[in-house]
PDB file of C-alpha atoms in Angstrom:
ATOM      1  CA  PRO A 915     -10.033  18.538   1.081  1.00  0.00           C
ATOM      2  CA  LEU A 916      -8.565  19.465   4.424  1.00  0.00           C
ATOM      3  CA  GLN A 917     -10.033  18.442   7.765  1.00  0.00           C
ATOM      4  CA  PRO A 918     -12.286  21.171   9.197  1.00  0.00           C
ATOM      5  CA  PRO A 919     -11.512  23.147  12.354  1.00  0.00           C
ATOM      6  CA  GLU A 920     -12.641  21.414  15.540  1.00  0.00           C
ATOM      7  CA  GLU A 921     -15.393  23.976  16.124  1.00  0.00           C
ATOM      8  CA  GLU A 922     -17.065  23.294  12.748  1.00  0.00           C
ATOM      9  CA  PRO A 923     -20.426  21.763  13.871  1.00  0.00           C
ATOM     10  CA  SER A 924     -21.502  20.371  10.489  1.00  0.00           C
ATOM     11  CA  TRP A 925     -18.849  17.651  10.779  1.00  0.00           C
ATOM     12  CA  GLY A 926     -20.193  16.266  14.054  1.00  0.00           C
ATOM     13  CA  PRO A 927     -18.428  15.419  17.332  1.00  0.00           C
ATOM     14  CA  HIS A 928     -16.967  12.001  16.499  1.00  0.00           C
ATOM     15  CA  ARG A 929     -13.612  11.071  14.954  1.00  0.00           C
ATOM     16  CA  LEU A 930     -12.846   7.818  13.140  1.00  0.00           C
ATOM     17  CA  ALA A 931      -9.550   5.931  13.372  1.00  0.00           C
ATOM     18  CA  LEU A 932      -9.214   4.077  10.068  1.00  0.00           C
ATOM     19  CA  LEU A 933      -7.003   1.074  10.903  1.00  0.00           C
ATOM     20  CA  VAL A 934      -5.357  -0.489   7.843  1.00  0.00           C
ATOM     21  CA  PRO A 935      -3.304  -3.691   8.391  1.00  0.00           C
ATOM     22  CA  PHE A 936      -0.486  -3.610   5.868  1.00  0.00           C
ATOM     23  CA  ARG A 937       2.573  -5.333   4.486  1.00  0.00           C
ATOM     24  CA  GLU A 938       4.273  -4.785   1.115  1.00  0.00           C
ATOM     25  CA  ARG A 939       1.292  -3.450  -0.822  1.00  0.00           C
ATOM     26  CA  PHE A 940       2.715  -0.084  -1.703  1.00  0.00           C
ATOM     27  CA  GLU A 941       0.840   0.446  -4.958  1.00  0.00           C
ATOM     28  CA  GLU A 942      -2.475  -0.280  -3.230  1.00  0.00           C
ATOM     29  CA  LEU A 943      -1.591   2.179  -0.473  1.00  0.00           C
ATOM     30  CA  LEU A 944      -0.972   4.951  -3.013  1.00  0.00           C
ATOM     31  CA  ALA A 945      -4.531   4.482  -4.294  1.00  0.00           C
ATOM     32  CA  PHE A 946      -6.168   3.833  -0.918  1.00  0.00           C
ATOM     33  CA  VAL A 947      -5.081   6.811   1.203  1.00  0.00           C
ATOM     34  CA  PRO A 948      -6.150   9.686  -1.108  1.00  0.00           C
ATOM     35  CA  TYR A 949      -9.322   7.841  -2.132  1.00  0.00           C
ATOM     36  CA  MET A 950     -10.469   7.229   1.455  1.00  0.00           C
ATOM     37  CA  HIS A 951      -9.519  10.729   2.583  1.00  0.00           C
ATOM     38  CA  ARG A 952     -11.680  12.226  -0.167  1.00  0.00           C
ATOM     39  CA  PHE A 953     -14.516   9.741   0.445  1.00  0.00           C
ATOM     40  CA  LEU A 954     -14.704  10.425   4.184  1.00  0.00           C
ATOM     41  CA  SER A 955     -14.180  14.190   3.854  1.00  0.00           C
ATOM     42  CA  LYS A 956     -17.024  14.396   1.352  1.00  0.00           C
ATOM     43  CA  LYS A 957     -19.214  12.682   3.965  1.00  0.00           C
ATOM     44  CA  ARG A 958     -17.968  15.173   6.611  1.00  0.00           C
ATOM     45  CA  ILE A 959     -16.468  12.468   8.802  1.00  0.00           C
ATOM     46  CA  ARG A 960     -13.516  13.538  10.919  1.00  0.00           C
ATOM     47  CA  HIS A 961     -10.881  10.847  10.549  1.00  0.00           C
ATOM     48  CA  ARG A 962      -7.277   9.747  10.905  1.00  0.00           C
ATOM     49  CA  ILE A 963      -5.812   7.045   8.662  1.00  0.00           C
ATOM     50  CA  PHE A 964      -3.356   4.663  10.353  1.00  0.00           C
ATOM     51  CA  ILE A 965      -1.260   2.357   8.162  1.00  0.00           C
ATOM     52  CA  LEU A 966      -0.297  -0.578  10.406  1.00  0.00           C
ATOM     53  CA  ASN A 967       2.860  -1.800   8.699  1.00  0.00           C
ATOM     54  CA  GLN A 968       4.186  -5.137  10.000  1.00  0.00           C
ATOM     55  CA  VAL A 969       7.985  -5.048   9.698  1.00  0.00           C
ATOM     56  CA  ASP A 970       9.038  -8.105  11.724  1.00  0.00           C
ATOM     57  CA  HIS A 971       9.932 -11.514  10.244  1.00  0.00           C
ATOM     58  CA  PHE A 972       6.872 -13.382  11.481  1.00  0.00           C
ATOM     59  CA  ARG A 973       3.913 -14.343   9.306  1.00  0.00           C
ATOM     60  CA  PHE A 974       1.319 -11.633   8.739  1.00  0.00           C
ATOM     61  CA  ASN A 975      -1.065 -11.147  11.666  1.00  0.00           C
ATOM     62  CA  ARG A 976      -3.961  -8.891  10.696  1.00  0.00           C
ATOM     63  CA  ALA A 977      -5.751  -9.179  14.049  1.00  0.00           C
ATOM     64  CA  SER A 978      -2.708  -8.243  16.141  1.00  0.00           C
ATOM     65  CA  LEU A 979      -2.045  -5.256  13.900  1.00  0.00           C
ATOM     66  CA  ILE A 980      -5.607  -4.033  14.479  1.00  0.00           C
ATOM     67  CA  ASN A 981      -5.122  -4.452  18.231  1.00  0.00           C
ATOM     68  CA  VAL A 982      -1.934  -2.381  18.009  1.00  0.00           C
ATOM     69  CA  GLY A 983      -3.657   0.260  15.884  1.00  0.00           C
ATOM     70  CA  PHE A 984      -6.445   0.513  18.431  1.00  0.00           C
ATOM     71  CA  LEU A 985      -3.973   0.995  21.298  1.00  0.00           C
ATOM     72  CA  GLU A 986      -1.897   3.554  19.367  1.00  0.00           C
ATOM     73  CA  SER A 987      -4.741   5.546  17.776  1.00  0.00           C
ATOM     74  CA  GLY A 988      -4.920   8.199  20.493  1.00  0.00           C
ATOM     75  CA  ASN A 989      -7.661   9.706  22.632  1.00  0.00           C
ATOM     76  CA  ASP A 990      -8.889  12.062  19.916  1.00  0.00           C
ATOM     77  CA  THR A 991     -10.629   9.191  18.072  1.00  0.00           C
ATOM     78  CA  ASP A 992     -13.692   7.464  19.528  1.00  0.00           C
ATOM     79  CA  TYR A 993     -14.458   4.770  16.939  1.00  0.00           C
ATOM     80  CA  ILE A 994     -12.521   2.547  14.569  1.00  0.00           C
ATOM     81  CA  ALA A 995     -12.842   1.014  11.136  1.00  0.00           C
ATOM     82  CA  MET A 996     -10.970  -2.222  10.499  1.00  0.00           C
ATOM     83  CA  HIS A 997     -10.361  -1.613   6.804  1.00  0.00           C
ATOM     84  CA  ASP A 998      -8.681  -3.789   4.163  1.00  0.00           C
ATOM     85  CA  VAL A 999      -6.294  -1.787   1.978  1.00  0.00           C
ATOM     86  CA  ASP A1000      -7.560  -3.497  -1.192  1.00  0.00           C
ATOM     87  CA  LEU A1001     -11.265  -2.629  -0.740  1.00  0.00           C
ATOM     88  CA  LEU A1002     -12.563   0.763  -1.890  1.00  0.00           C
ATOM     89  CA  PRO A1003     -16.194   1.841  -1.337  1.00  0.00           C
ATOM     90  CA  LEU A1004     -17.754   3.010  -4.599  1.00  0.00           C
ATOM     91  CA  ASN A1005     -21.234   3.894  -3.310  1.00  0.00           C
ATOM     92  CA  GLU A1006     -21.314   7.254  -1.524  1.00  0.00           C
ATOM     93  CA  HIS A1007     -24.440   6.195   0.401  1.00  0.00           C
ATOM     94  CA  LEU A1008     -22.457   3.708   2.490  1.00  0.00           C
ATOM     95  CA  ASP A1009     -22.527   4.718   6.149  1.00  0.00           C
ATOM     96  CA  TYR A1010     -19.187   5.338   7.899  1.00  0.00           C
ATOM     97  CA  GLY A1011     -20.752   7.230  10.792  1.00  0.00           C
ATOM     98  CA  PHE A1012     -20.425   6.561  14.517  1.00  0.00           C
ATOM     99  CA  PRO A1013     -21.822   3.030  15.165  1.00  0.00           C
ATOM    100  CA  GLU A1014     -23.490   3.801  18.476  1.00  0.00           C
ATOM    101  CA  ALA A1015     -25.981   0.904  18.273  1.00  0.00           C
ATOM    102  CA  GLY A1016     -23.306  -1.766  17.779  1.00  0.00           C
ATOM    103  CA  PRO A1017     -20.734  -3.051  15.252  1.00  0.00           C
ATOM    104  CA  PHE A1018     -21.605  -1.935  11.721  1.00  0.00           C
ATOM    105  CA  HIS A1019     -20.387  -4.184   8.900  1.00  0.00           C
ATOM    106  CA  VAL A1020     -19.963  -1.926   5.859  1.00  0.00           C
ATOM    107  CA  ALA A1021     -18.711  -4.726   3.559  1.00  0.00           C
ATOM    108  CA  SER A1022     -21.712  -6.966   4.175  1.00  0.00           C
ATOM    109  CA  PRO A1023     -22.079 -10.403   2.520  1.00  0.00           C
ATOM    110  CA  GLU A1024     -24.735  -9.002   0.173  1.00  0.00           C
ATOM    111  CA  LEU A1025     -22.284  -6.383  -1.124  1.00  0.00           C
ATOM    112  CA  HIS A1026     -18.755  -7.803  -0.875  1.00  0.00           C
ATOM    113  CA  PRO A1027     -17.498  -9.067  -4.254  1.00  0.00           C
ATOM    114  CA  LEU A1028     -16.009 -12.297  -2.805  1.00  0.00           C
ATOM    115  CA  TYR A1029     -17.409 -13.350   0.597  1.00  0.00           C
ATOM    116  CA  HIS A1030     -21.110 -14.032   0.958  1.00  0.00           C
ATOM    117  CA  TYR A1031     -21.636 -16.200   4.064  1.00  0.00           C
ATOM    118  CA  LYS A1032     -23.970 -14.723   6.678  1.00  0.00           C
ATOM    119  CA  THR A1033     -21.492 -14.581   9.592  1.00  0.00           C
ATOM    120  CA  TYR A1034     -18.835 -12.741   7.555  1.00  0.00           C
ATOM    121  CA  VAL A1035     -17.599  -9.539   9.268  1.00  0.00           C
ATOM    122  CA  GLY A1036     -14.347  -8.915   7.354  1.00  0.00           C
ATOM    123  CA  GLY A1037     -13.334  -6.277   4.841  1.00  0.00           C
ATOM    124  CA  ILE A1038     -14.689  -3.154   6.562  1.00  0.00           C
ATOM    125  CA  LEU A1039     -16.130  -3.218  10.088  1.00  0.00           C
ATOM    126  CA  LEU A1040     -16.908  -0.194  12.292  1.00  0.00           C
ATOM    127  CA  LEU A1041     -16.980  -0.329  16.109  1.00  0.00           C
ATOM    128  CA  THR A1042     -16.977   2.197  18.896  1.00  0.00           C
ATOM    129  CA  LYS A1043     -13.841   1.979  20.982  1.00  0.00           C
ATOM    130  CA  GLN A1044     -15.992   1.004  23.954  1.00  0.00           C
ATOM    131  CA  HIS A1045     -17.447  -1.969  22.063  1.00  0.00           C
ATOM    132  CA  TYR A1046     -14.005  -3.075  20.819  1.00  0.00           C
ATOM    133  CA  GLU A1047     -12.735  -3.094  24.402  1.00  0.00           C
ATOM    134  CA  LEU A1048     -15.827  -5.041  25.464  1.00  0.00           C
ATOM    135  CA  CYS A1049     -14.732  -7.787  23.029  1.00  0.00           C
ATOM    136  CA  ASN A1050     -11.126  -7.591  24.318  1.00  0.00           C
ATOM    137  CA  GLY A1051     -10.187  -6.810  20.734  1.00  0.00           C
ATOM    138  CA  MET A1052      -9.199  -9.601  18.361  1.00  0.00           C
ATOM    139  CA  SER A1053      -7.310 -12.834  19.004  1.00  0.00           C
ATOM    140  CA  ASN A1054      -3.532 -12.704  18.486  1.00  0.00           C
ATOM    141  CA  ARG A1055      -3.320 -16.417  17.617  1.00  0.00           C
ATOM    142  CA  PHE A1056      -4.049 -16.074  13.882  1.00  0.00           C
ATOM    143  CA  TRP A1057      -0.793 -15.953  11.895  1.00  0.00           C
ATOM    144  CA  GLY A1058      -1.110 -16.211   8.132  1.00  0.00           C
ATOM    145  CA  TRP A1059      -4.221 -15.512   6.134  1.00  0.00           C
ATOM    146  CA  GLY A1060      -7.825 -15.965   7.276  1.00  0.00           C
ATOM    147  CA  ARG A1061     -10.158 -17.038  10.114  1.00  0.00           C
ATOM    148  CA  GLU A1062      -9.473 -14.129  12.497  1.00  0.00           C
ATOM    149  CA  ASP A1063     -12.710 -12.413  11.411  1.00  0.00           C
ATOM    150  CA  ASP A1064     -14.764 -15.544  12.039  1.00  0.00           C
ATOM    151  CA  GLU A1065     -13.355 -15.765  15.558  1.00  0.00           C
ATOM    152  CA  PHE A1066     -14.107 -12.075  16.105  1.00  0.00           C
ATOM    153  CA  TYR A1067     -17.742 -12.604  15.059  1.00  0.00           C
ATOM    154  CA  ARG A1068     -18.044 -15.052  17.951  1.00  0.00           C
ATOM    155  CA  ARG A1069     -16.469 -12.499  20.292  1.00  0.00           C
ATOM    156  CA  ILE A1070     -19.032  -9.912  19.206  1.00  0.00           C
ATOM    157  CA  LYS A1071     -21.855 -12.329  19.970  1.00  0.00           C
ATOM    158  CA  GLY A1072     -20.248 -13.311  23.273  1.00  0.00           C
ATOM    159  CA  ALA A1073     -20.154  -9.647  24.299  1.00  0.00           C
ATOM    160  CA  GLY A1074     -23.910  -9.370  23.717  1.00  0.00           C
ATOM    161  CA  LEU A1075     -23.536  -7.106  20.676  1.00  0.00           C
ATOM    162  CA  GLN A1076     -25.534  -7.281  17.448  1.00  0.00           C
ATOM    163  CA  VAL A1077     -23.898  -6.809  14.053  1.00  0.00           C
ATOM    164  CA  ARG A1078     -25.762  -4.336  11.848  1.00  0.00           C
ATOM    165  CA  ARG A1079     -25.367  -3.970   8.097  1.00  0.00           C
ATOM    166  CA  PRO A1080     -26.233  -1.458   5.347  1.00  0.00           C
ATOM    167  CA  SER A1081     -29.786  -1.167   4.064  1.00  0.00           C
ATOM    168  CA  GLY A1082     -31.068   0.473   0.914  1.00  0.00           C
ATOM    169  CA  ILE A1083     -27.837  -0.095  -1.044  1.00  0.00           C
ATOM    170  CA  THR A1084     -28.816  -1.183  -4.564  1.00  0.00           C
ATOM    171  CA  THR A1085     -25.385  -1.573  -6.178  1.00  0.00           C
ATOM    172  CA  GLY A1086     -24.940  -5.218  -5.061  1.00  0.00           C
ATOM    173  CA  TYR A1087     -21.531  -6.710  -5.773  1.00  0.00           C
ATOM    174  CA  GLU A1088     -20.550  -3.506  -7.604  1.00  0.00           C
ATOM    175  CA  THR A1089     -20.592  -1.572  -4.299  1.00  0.00           C
ATOM    176  CA  PHE A1090     -16.824  -1.971  -3.816  1.00  0.00           C
ATOM    177  CA  GLN A1091     -13.712  -2.066  -5.952  1.00  0.00           C
ATOM    178  CA  HIS A1092     -11.506  -4.982  -4.942  1.00  0.00           C
ATOM    179  CA  LEU A1093      -7.879  -4.243  -5.860  1.00  0.00           C
ATOM    180  CA  HIS A1094      -6.466  -7.655  -4.979  1.00  0.00           C
ATOM    181  CA  ASP A1095      -4.884  -9.637  -7.813  1.00  0.00           C
ATOM    182  CA  PRO A1096      -4.490 -13.270  -6.649  1.00  0.00           C
ATOM    183  CA  ALA A1097      -2.001 -14.017  -9.429  1.00  0.00           C
ATOM    184  CA  TRP A1098       0.250 -11.209  -8.165  1.00  0.00           C
ATOM    185  CA  ARG A1099      -0.491 -11.413  -4.419  1.00  0.00           C
ATOM    186  CA  LYS A1100      -0.297 -14.963  -3.165  1.00  0.00           C
ATOM    187  CA  ARG A1101      -2.138 -15.418   0.126  1.00  0.00           C
ATOM    188  CA  ASP A1102      -0.307 -17.148   2.974  1.00  0.00           C
ATOM    189  CA  GLN A1103      -2.839 -19.945   3.521  1.00  0.00           C
ATOM    190  CA  LYS A1104      -0.455 -22.581   4.887  1.00  0.00           C
ATOM    191  CA  ARG A1105      -1.511 -24.401   8.045  1.00  0.00           C
ATOM    192  CA  ILE A1106       1.456 -25.411  10.197  1.00  0.00           C
ATOM    193  CA  ALA A1107       1.691 -27.691  13.259  1.00  0.00           C
ATOM    194  CA  ALA A1108      -1.597 -27.577  15.214  1.00  0.00           C
ATOM    195  CA  GLN A1109      -2.818 -24.511  13.343  1.00  0.00           C
ATOM    196  CA  LYS A1110      -5.392 -26.441  11.318  1.00  0.00           C
ATOM    197  CA  GLN A1111      -7.231 -27.500  14.488  1.00  0.00           C
ATOM    198  CA  GLU A1112      -6.638 -24.254  16.401  1.00  0.00           C
ATOM    199  CA  GLN A1113      -8.065 -21.974  13.688  1.00  0.00           C
ATOM    200  CA  PHE A1114     -11.649 -22.977  14.504  1.00  0.00           C
ATOM    201  CA  LYS A1115     -11.385 -22.411  18.273  1.00  0.00           C
ATOM    202  CA  VAL A1116     -12.469 -19.358  20.236  1.00  0.00           C
ATOM    203  CA  ASP A1117      -9.584 -17.679  22.061  1.00  0.00           C
ATOM    204  CA  ARG A1118     -11.086 -16.904  25.469  1.00  0.00           C
ATOM    205  CA  GLU A1119      -7.882 -15.558  27.020  1.00  0.00           C
ATOM    206  CA  GLY A1120      -6.066 -13.309  24.586  1.00  0.00           C
ATOM    207  CA  GLY A1121      -6.705 -10.100  22.703  1.00  0.00           C
ATOM    208  CA  LEU A1122      -6.064  -6.468  23.550  1.00  0.00           C
ATOM    209  CA  ASN A1123      -4.853  -7.551  26.974  1.00  0.00           C
ATOM    210  CA  ASN A1124      -1.844  -9.547  25.739  1.00  0.00           C
ATOM    211  CA  VAL A1125      -0.790  -8.308  22.295  1.00  0.00           C
ATOM    212  CA  ARG A1126       3.022  -8.103  22.265  1.00  0.00           C
ATOM    213  CA  TYR A1127       4.626  -5.480  20.037  1.00  0.00           C
ATOM    214  CA  ARG A1128       7.044  -2.595  19.664  1.00  0.00           C
ATOM    215  CA  ILE A1129       6.632   0.525  17.535  1.00  0.00           C
ATOM    216  CA  GLU A1130       9.806   0.851  15.473  1.00  0.00           C
ATOM    217  CA  SER A1131       8.778   4.224  14.033  1.00  0.00           C
ATOM    218  CA  ARG A1132       5.787   6.510  13.667  1.00  0.00           C
ATOM    219  CA  THR A1133       5.706   8.742  10.594  1.00  0.00           C
ATOM    220  CA  ASP A1134       3.133  11.288   9.433  1.00  0.00           C
ATOM    221  CA  LEU A1135       2.913  11.278   5.643  1.00  0.00           C
ATOM    222  CA  SER A1136       0.950  12.964   2.903  1.00  0.00           C
ATOM    223  CA  VAL A1137      -0.065  10.832  -0.091  1.00  0.00           C
ATOM    224  CA  ALA A1138      -1.254  13.039  -2.958  1.00  0.00           C
ATOM    225  CA  GLY A1139      -2.244  15.623  -0.364  1.00  0.00           C
ATOM    226  CA  ALA A1140      -4.020  13.124   1.910  1.00  0.00           C
ATOM    227  CA  PRO A1141      -2.616  12.782   5.461  1.00  0.00           C
ATOM    228  CA  CYS A1142      -1.917   9.432   7.108  1.00  0.00           C
ATOM    229  CA  THR A1143       0.201   8.017   9.908  1.00  0.00           C
ATOM    230  CA  VAL A1144       2.426   5.006   9.222  1.00  0.00           C
ATOM    231  CA  LEU A1145       3.241   2.837  12.230  1.00  0.00           C
ATOM    232  CA  ASN A1146       6.117   0.429  11.610  1.00  0.00           C
ATOM    233  CA  ILE A1147       5.207  -2.410  13.975  1.00  0.00           C
ATOM    234  CA  LEU A1148       7.332  -5.256  15.287  1.00  0.00           C
ATOM    235  CA  LEU A1149       5.046  -7.987  16.579  1.00  0.00           C
ATOM    236  CA  ASP A1150       6.333 -10.591  19.009  1.00  0.00           C
ATOM    237  CA  CYS A1151       5.436 -14.285  19.100  1.00  0.00           C
ATOM    238  CA  ASP A1152       5.650 -16.945  21.791  1.00  0.00           C
ATOM    239  CA  THR A1153       6.604 -19.943  19.684  1.00  0.00           C
ATOM    240  CA  ASN A1154       5.548 -22.275  22.489  1.00  0.00           C
ATOM    241  CA  GLU A1155       2.003 -20.901  22.279  1.00  0.00           C
ATOM    242  CA  THR A1156       1.696 -20.394  18.525  1.00  0.00           C
ATOM    243  CA  PRO A1157       4.577 -22.191  16.738  1.00  0.00           C
ATOM    244  CA  TRP A1158       2.830 -21.445  13.423  1.00  0.00           C
ATOM    245  CA  CYS A1159       3.887 -17.750  13.587  1.00  0.00           C
ATOM    246  CA  THR A1160       6.993 -18.759  11.607  1.00  0.00           C
ATOM    247  CA  PHE A1161       7.419 -21.036   8.624  1.00  0.00           C
ATOM    248  CA  GLY A1162       9.871 -23.026  10.735  1.00  0.00           C
TER     249      GLY A1162
END
């Protein structure tokens, strides 16, 4: 289904920027973009899908990619979804609407097939752009897999915001389809230099204000009729600050 004209009132005034951190998961992307376009269109949510493709030679940095996506998403969107490319919502009652009251964690611990601890905010998290700026975005110090969401939870709390989660969803751990195959997709879980100690700290200085990047290209695509924008992103790293951004 196509996006409605701007004057169509039944779709509401808000527009979602779906921010999808990405690297070398092409087959998942082919499933994700048309699925999410249909899912959100059926719910009458105006949206733009941004594929945040990291093309530099540093280790993967999900948080920095989300910061870049936020900065590049344009003034026609007023809220974001940090959305993993390998997580598809199966329950049409899940709320992707404007999270005016505070961050809304769609992939809550009671519903996510893998992560069940109470402070988990990964997978799919909605925020207004105003609230994301209030948190100064996410820390850029997390290279490799994991921990950036846990640090962001502490930022949310530090900004005086309350995480809300779905209610009335009865599908439990069957609420999402998780496409990740650990035998095929090895996670970069190595901890290098001081990274093991640093990963549990709160970054009080960095975030949206100091993410370093360059957009190599910006391409509007259609995947099985579903529109998306692919940003090829070159992140930069200060190896004095975070020497663990490379394998060295």
